[in-house]
């Protein structure tokens, strides 16, 4: 009986202070919902980043001019002053690295407009990559094929496109063999990539791969945004392959023996570790801010 009296007194108190009770309940709902939403969004974002990085595979590493965690202002200025990469670096690594299986150059840019007849698509991501890229990065062919070494070497204007290009420019039409215009230059579509999906507004399928030498011819020889993708023969020799690559680049870039590398080698694990370090405090901060409403 005493419990019923206590429960009835509590209900009377809540009813007598309806506004205060409603605002308190609203604050709790907003706080809990905010925390859950933020945590879910962060976890979803981390999952998408992890999936993207996993495309590299355990035996692949990247050679970049600027990379790694910047810990000071001096380190930042040191990185941006580094010499640009040269196309010949990839050939040198291929010749000297015994434990490297596949090597591909990559550069990127954006085309303000891609056209097929009267249909247009703006701000399309263009990746100029070597023919070996399909064997290094986990991009699957849905239809058609990826371009060959001969097409890359000869600078052929062929394109391997994402599914967004297919859906927007070729609805209900097979795009294989069709010709699109990129910056008013004609490219023949030879293949379609398997759908990747979109994450947080970024459409991973709004992309066109073209041969690296074609990219250099049509967009200009890239130097600042040049990346070298290297696939080791196995995970057991990954460290050896990275060491051999480091020796080659230090020689070609004339780095003194007592100086640190003026480039970076990044594996999938190191990229994810750096990303986690960068976002850790951001995650705590966002959760802390949303928790204020709950308090």
CSV table of C-alpha atoms in Angstrom, one decimal:
chain,number,residue,atom,x,y,z
A,1,UNK,CA,0.0,0.0,0.0
A,2,UNK,CA,2.8,2.4,0.9
A,3,UNK,CA,4.3,1.9,-2.7
A,4,UNK,CA,1.0,2.9,-4.2
A,5,UNK,CA,1.0,6.1,-2.1
A,6,UNK,CA,4.5,7.0,-3.2
A,7,UNK,CA,3.6,6.3,-6.8
A,8,UNK,CA,0.5,8.5,-6.6
A,9,UNK,CA,2.4,11.3,-4.9
A,10,UNK,CA,5.0,11.2,-7.7
A,11,UNK,CA,2.2,11.4,-10.4
A,12,UNK,CA,0.6,14.3,-8.5
A,13,UNK,CA,3.9,16.1,-8.4
A,14,UNK,CA,4.5,15.6,-12.1
A,15,UNK,CA,1.0,16.8,-12.9
A,16,UNK,CA,1.3,19.8,-10.7
A,17,UNK,CA,4.6,20.8,-12.5
A,18,UNK,CA,3.6,19.8,-16.0
A,19,UNK,CA,5.8,22.3,-17.8
A,20,UNK,CA,8.9,21.5,-15.8
A,21,UNK,CA,8.3,17.8,-16.2
A,22,UNK,CA,7.8,18.1,-19.9
A,23,UNK,CA,11.0,20.1,-20.4
A,24,UNK,CA,13.0,17.7,-18.4
A,25,UNK,CA,11.6,14.7,-20.4
A,26,UNK,CA,12.3,16.6,-23.6
A,27,UNK,CA,15.9,17.3,-22.5
A,28,UNK,CA,16.5,13.6,-21.7
A,29,UNK,CA,15.1,12.6,-25.1
A,30,UNK,CA,17.2,15.1,-27.0
A,31,UNK,CA,20.3,14.1,-25.1
A,32,UNK,CA,19.9,10.4,-25.6
A,33,UNK,CA,19.0,10.8,-29.2
A,34,UNK,CA,21.9,13.1,-29.9
A,35,UNK,CA,24.4,10.8,-28.3
A,36,UNK,CA,23.1,7.8,-30.2
A,37,UNK,CA,23.0,9.7,-33.5
A,38,UNK,CA,26.5,11.1,-33.2
A,39,UNK,CA,28.0,7.7,-32.2
A,40,UNK,CA,26.2,5.9,-35.0
A,41,UNK,CA,27.3,8.5,-37.5
A,42,UNK,CA,30.9,8.3,-36.4
A,43,UNK,CA,30.9,4.5,-36.5
A,44,UNK,CA,29.3,4.5,-39.9
A,45,UNK,CA,31.9,7.0,-41.2
A,46,UNK,CA,34.8,4.9,-39.7
A,47,UNK,CA,33.4,1.8,-41.3
A,48,UNK,CA,33.2,3.4,-44.7
A,49,UNK,CA,36.8,4.7,-44.4
A,50,UNK,CA,37.9,1.3,-43.3
A,51,UNK,CA,36.2,-0.3,-46.3
A,52,UNK,CA,37.9,2.2,-48.6
A,53,UNK,CA,41.3,1.6,-47.1
A,54,UNK,CA,40.9,-2.1,-47.2
A,55,UNK,CA,40.8,-1.9,-51.0
A,56,UNK,CA,44.5,-1.5,-50.9
A,57,UNK,CA,45.0,-5.0,-49.5
A,58,UNK,CA,47.6,-6.2,-46.9
A,59,UNK,CA,50.5,-6.3,-49.4
A,60,UNK,CA,50.0,-2.8,-50.9
A,61,UNK,CA,51.7,0.4,-49.9
A,62,UNK,CA,51.6,3.9,-51.2
A,63,UNK,CA,54.5,6.2,-52.0
A,64,UNK,CA,53.5,9.9,-51.6
A,65,UNK,CA,55.3,13.2,-51.4
A,66,UNK,CA,53.3,14.4,-48.4
A,67,UNK,CA,51.8,12.0,-45.9
A,68,UNK,CA,51.8,11.0,-42.2
A,69,UNK,CA,50.7,12.9,-39.1
A,70,UNK,CA,51.9,16.5,-38.9
A,71,UNK,CA,53.0,17.1,-35.3
A,72,UNK,CA,54.3,20.6,-35.5
A,73,UNK,CA,54.4,23.8,-37.6
A,74,UNK,CA,58.0,23.1,-38.7
A,75,UNK,CA,56.9,19.6,-39.9
A,76,UNK,CA,54.1,21.1,-41.9
A,77,UNK,CA,56.3,23.6,-43.7
A,78,UNK,CA,58.9,20.9,-44.3
A,79,UNK,CA,56.4,18.7,-46.0
A,80,UNK,CA,55.0,21.3,-48.3
A,81,UNK,CA,58.5,22.3,-49.4
A,82,UNK,CA,59.3,18.8,-50.5
A,83,UNK,CA,60.4,18.3,-54.2
A,84,UNK,CA,57.6,17.1,-56.5
A,85,UNK,CA,57.6,13.5,-57.6
A,86,UNK,CA,58.8,12.5,-61.1
A,87,UNK,CA,57.2,9.9,-63.4
A,88,UNK,CA,60.6,8.1,-63.7
A,89,UNK,CA,60.4,7.0,-60.0
A,90,UNK,CA,58.0,4.3,-60.8
A,91,UNK,CA,60.2,2.8,-63.5
A,92,UNK,CA,63.2,3.0,-61.1
A,93,UNK,CA,61.3,1.1,-58.4
A,94,UNK,CA,60.1,-1.5,-60.9
A,95,UNK,CA,63.7,-2.1,-62.0
A,96,UNK,CA,65.3,-2.2,-58.6
A,97,UNK,CA,62.7,-3.6,-56.2
A,98,UNK,CA,63.0,-7.4,-56.4
A,99,UNK,CA,60.1,-8.0,-53.9
A,100,UNK,CA,57.7,-5.6,-55.7
A,101,UNK,CA,55.1,-7.4,-57.9
A,102,UNK,CA,53.0,-4.6,-59.4
A,103,UNK,CA,53.6,-0.9,-59.6
A,104,UNK,CA,51.2,1.8,-60.9
A,105,UNK,CA,51.3,5.6,-61.0
A,106,UNK,CA,48.2,7.6,-60.2
A,107,UNK,CA,47.2,11.2,-60.5
A,108,UNK,CA,43.7,12.7,-60.2
A,109,UNK,CA,41.7,15.7,-61.2
A,110,UNK,CA,38.1,16.9,-61.8
A,111,UNK,CA,36.4,17.4,-65.1
A,112,UNK,CA,33.9,20.3,-64.9
A,113,UNK,CA,31.7,18.4,-67.5
A,114,UNK,CA,31.4,15.0,-69.0
A,115,UNK,CA,29.0,14.7,-72.0
A,116,UNK,CA,27.3,12.0,-74.0
A,117,UNK,CA,25.2,13.6,-76.8
A,118,UNK,CA,22.7,15.9,-75.0
A,119,UNK,CA,23.3,14.5,-71.5
A,120,UNK,CA,25.8,16.1,-69.2
A,121,UNK,CA,27.4,15.4,-65.8
A,122,UNK,CA,29.4,17.9,-63.8
A,123,UNK,CA,32.3,17.6,-61.4
A,124,UNK,CA,33.4,14.1,-62.3
A,125,UNK,CA,36.4,12.6,-60.5
A,126,UNK,CA,39.1,11.6,-63.1
A,127,UNK,CA,41.8,9.2,-62.1
A,128,UNK,CA,44.8,8.7,-64.4
A,129,UNK,CA,46.3,5.4,-63.4
A,130,UNK,CA,48.6,2.8,-64.8
A,131,UNK,CA,47.2,-0.4,-66.3
A,132,UNK,CA,48.4,-2.4,-63.3
A,133,UNK,CA,46.0,-0.5,-60.9
A,134,UNK,CA,43.2,-3.0,-61.4
A,135,UNK,CA,45.6,-5.7,-60.0
A,136,UNK,CA,46.7,-3.5,-57.0
A,137,UNK,CA,43.5,-1.9,-55.8
A,138,UNK,CA,40.3,-3.9,-55.2
A,139,UNK,CA,38.2,-2.4,-58.0
A,140,UNK,CA,36.1,-5.1,-59.7
A,141,UNK,CA,35.0,-5.1,-63.3
A,142,UNK,CA,31.2,-5.3,-63.6
A,143,UNK,CA,31.1,-5.3,-67.5
A,144,UNK,CA,33.7,-5.0,-70.2
A,145,UNK,CA,37.3,-4.7,-69.1
A,146,UNK,CA,40.0,-2.4,-67.7
A,147,UNK,CA,42.5,-0.9,-70.1
A,148,UNK,CA,45.7,-2.7,-71.1
A,149,UNK,CA,49.3,-1.9,-70.8
A,150,UNK,CA,49.5,-1.2,-74.5
A,151,UNK,CA,46.6,1.3,-74.3
A,152,UNK,CA,48.3,3.0,-71.4
A,153,UNK,CA,51.7,3.1,-73.1
A,154,UNK,CA,50.2,4.4,-76.3
A,155,UNK,CA,48.1,7.1,-74.5
A,156,UNK,CA,44.8,5.8,-75.9
A,157,UNK,CA,41.7,7.7,-75.0
A,158,UNK,CA,39.7,4.9,-73.4
A,159,UNK,CA,37.7,5.0,-70.2
A,160,UNK,CA,36.7,2.7,-67.4
A,161,UNK,CA,33.7,4.3,-65.7
A,162,UNK,CA,31.8,4.0,-62.4
A,163,UNK,CA,28.1,3.1,-62.3
A,164,UNK,CA,26.9,6.7,-61.7
A,165,UNK,CA,28.3,7.6,-65.1
A,166,UNK,CA,26.4,4.7,-66.6
A,167,UNK,CA,23.1,5.6,-64.9
A,168,UNK,CA,23.2,9.3,-65.6
A,169,UNK,CA,24.5,9.3,-69.1
A,170,UNK,CA,23.3,6.0,-70.4
A,171,UNK,CA,20.0,5.1,-68.8
A,172,UNK,CA,18.7,1.8,-70.3
A,173,UNK,CA,21.7,1.7,-72.7
A,174,UNK,CA,24.8,-0.4,-72.8
A,175,UNK,CA,27.6,2.2,-72.6
A,176,UNK,CA,30.4,-0.3,-73.7
A,177,UNK,CA,31.7,1.0,-77.0
A,178,UNK,CA,30.0,4.4,-76.7
A,179,UNK,CA,32.0,7.7,-76.8
A,180,UNK,CA,31.9,10.4,-74.1
A,181,UNK,CA,33.6,13.8,-74.0
A,182,UNK,CA,35.8,14.7,-71.1
A,183,UNK,CA,36.9,18.3,-71.4
A,184,UNK,CA,35.7,18.2,-75.0
A,185,UNK,CA,38.0,15.3,-75.8
A,186,UNK,CA,36.5,12.0,-77.0
A,187,UNK,CA,37.0,8.8,-74.9
A,188,UNK,CA,35.7,5.3,-75.8
A,189,UNK,CA,34.1,3.4,-72.8
A,190,UNK,CA,35.6,-0.1,-72.5
A,191,UNK,CA,34.4,-1.1,-69.1
A,192,UNK,CA,32.2,-0.4,-66.0
A,193,UNK,CA,33.3,-0.8,-62.4
A,194,UNK,CA,31.3,-2.7,-59.9
A,195,UNK,CA,29.1,-0.4,-57.8
A,196,UNK,CA,30.9,1.0,-54.7
A,197,UNK,CA,28.1,3.1,-53.1
A,198,UNK,CA,27.9,6.6,-51.6
A,199,UNK,CA,29.0,7.7,-48.1
A,200,UNK,CA,28.1,11.0,-46.4
A,201,UNK,CA,27.4,12.7,-49.8
A,202,UNK,CA,30.5,11.3,-51.5
A,203,UNK,CA,29.6,9.2,-54.6
A,204,UNK,CA,32.4,6.7,-55.1
A,205,UNK,CA,30.9,5.7,-58.4
A,206,UNK,CA,31.1,9.1,-60.0
A,207,UNK,CA,34.5,8.3,-61.3
A,208,UNK,CA,36.3,7.7,-64.5
A,209,UNK,CA,39.6,5.8,-64.9
A,210,UNK,CA,41.8,6.7,-67.8
A,211,UNK,CA,45.3,5.5,-68.7
A,212,UNK,CA,48.0,7.4,-66.8
A,213,UNK,CA,49.9,8.5,-70.0
A,214,UNK,CA,46.6,9.7,-71.5
A,215,UNK,CA,46.0,11.7,-68.3
A,216,UNK,CA,49.4,13.3,-68.6
A,217,UNK,CA,48.8,14.1,-72.3
A,218,UNK,CA,45.4,15.6,-71.8
A,219,UNK,CA,45.6,17.1,-68.3
A,220,UNK,CA,49.3,17.9,-68.1
A,221,UNK,CA,52.1,15.9,-66.5
A,222,UNK,CA,51.2,15.6,-62.8
A,223,UNK,CA,53.9,16.1,-60.2
A,224,UNK,CA,52.3,17.5,-57.0
A,225,UNK,CA,49.5,15.0,-56.7
A,226,UNK,CA,51.4,12.0,-58.0
A,227,UNK,CA,51.0,8.8,-56.0
A,228,UNK,CA,52.9,5.5,-56.6
A,229,UNK,CA,51.0,2.3,-55.8
A,230,UNK,CA,53.2,-0.7,-55.0
A,231,UNK,CA,52.1,-4.3,-54.4
A,232,UNK,CA,54.6,-6.6,-52.7
A,233,UNK,CA,54.9,-10.2,-53.8
A,234,UNK,CA,53.6,-11.4,-50.4
A,235,UNK,CA,52.9,-10.0,-47.0
A,236,UNK,CA,56.1,-11.8,-45.7
A,237,UNK,CA,58.3,-9.6,-47.9
A,238,UNK,CA,56.3,-6.3,-47.5
A,239,UNK,CA,58.9,-4.8,-45.2
A,240,UNK,CA,61.7,-5.7,-47.6
A,241,UNK,CA,59.8,-4.2,-50.6
A,242,UNK,CA,59.3,-1.0,-48.7
A,243,UNK,CA,63.0,-0.9,-47.7
A,244,UNK,CA,64.0,-1.4,-51.3
A,245,UNK,CA,61.6,1.3,-52.5
A,246,UNK,CA,63.0,3.7,-49.9
A,247,UNK,CA,66.6,3.1,-51.0
A,248,UNK,CA,65.6,3.8,-54.6
A,249,UNK,CA,63.8,7.0,-53.8
A,250,UNK,CA,66.4,8.4,-51.5
A,251,UNK,CA,69.0,7.8,-54.3
A,252,UNK,CA,66.8,9.5,-57.0
A,253,UNK,CA,65.9,12.4,-54.7
A,254,UNK,CA,69.5,12.8,-53.5
A,255,UNK,CA,68.6,12.6,-49.8
A,256,UNK,CA,71.8,12.8,-47.7
A,257,UNK,CA,72.5,9.8,-45.5
A,258,UNK,CA,72.0,11.8,-42.3
A,259,UNK,CA,68.6,13.3,-43.4
A,260,UNK,CA,65.1,11.9,-43.0
A,261,UNK,CA,63.1,10.8,-46.0
A,262,UNK,CA,61.5,13.6,-48.0
A,263,UNK,CA,58.6,11.3,-48.9
A,264,UNK,CA,56.3,8.9,-47.1
A,265,UNK,CA,55.4,5.2,-47.4
A,266,UNK,CA,52.0,4.3,-46.2
A,267,UNK,CA,50.3,0.9,-45.8
A,268,UNK,CA,46.6,0.3,-45.2
A,269,UNK,CA,47.3,-0.3,-41.5
A,270,UNK,CA,49.4,2.9,-41.1
A,271,UNK,CA,46.7,5.0,-42.9
A,272,UNK,CA,44.0,3.7,-40.6
A,273,UNK,CA,46.1,4.2,-37.5
A,274,UNK,CA,46.8,7.8,-38.5
A,275,UNK,CA,43.1,8.4,-39.3
A,276,UNK,CA,42.1,7.0,-35.9
A,277,UNK,CA,44.7,9.2,-34.1
A,278,UNK,CA,43.4,12.3,-35.9
A,279,UNK,CA,39.7,11.6,-35.3
A,280,UNK,CA,40.0,10.2,-31.7
A,281,UNK,CA,39.8,13.6,-30.0
A,282,UNK,CA,37.2,14.8,-32.5
A,283,UNK,CA,35.0,11.8,-31.5
A,284,UNK,CA,35.4,12.5,-27.8
A,285,UNK,CA,34.6,16.2,-28.3
A,286,UNK,CA,31.4,15.6,-30.3
A,287,UNK,CA,30.2,13.0,-27.8
A,288,UNK,CA,31.0,15.4,-24.9
A,289,UNK,CA,29.1,18.3,-26.5
A,290,UNK,CA,26.0,16.2,-27.2
A,291,UNK,CA,26.1,14.9,-23.7
A,292,UNK,CA,25.6,18.4,-22.3
A,293,UNK,CA,22.0,18.3,-23.3
A,294,UNK,CA,21.6,15.0,-21.5
A,295,UNK,CA,23.2,16.4,-18.3
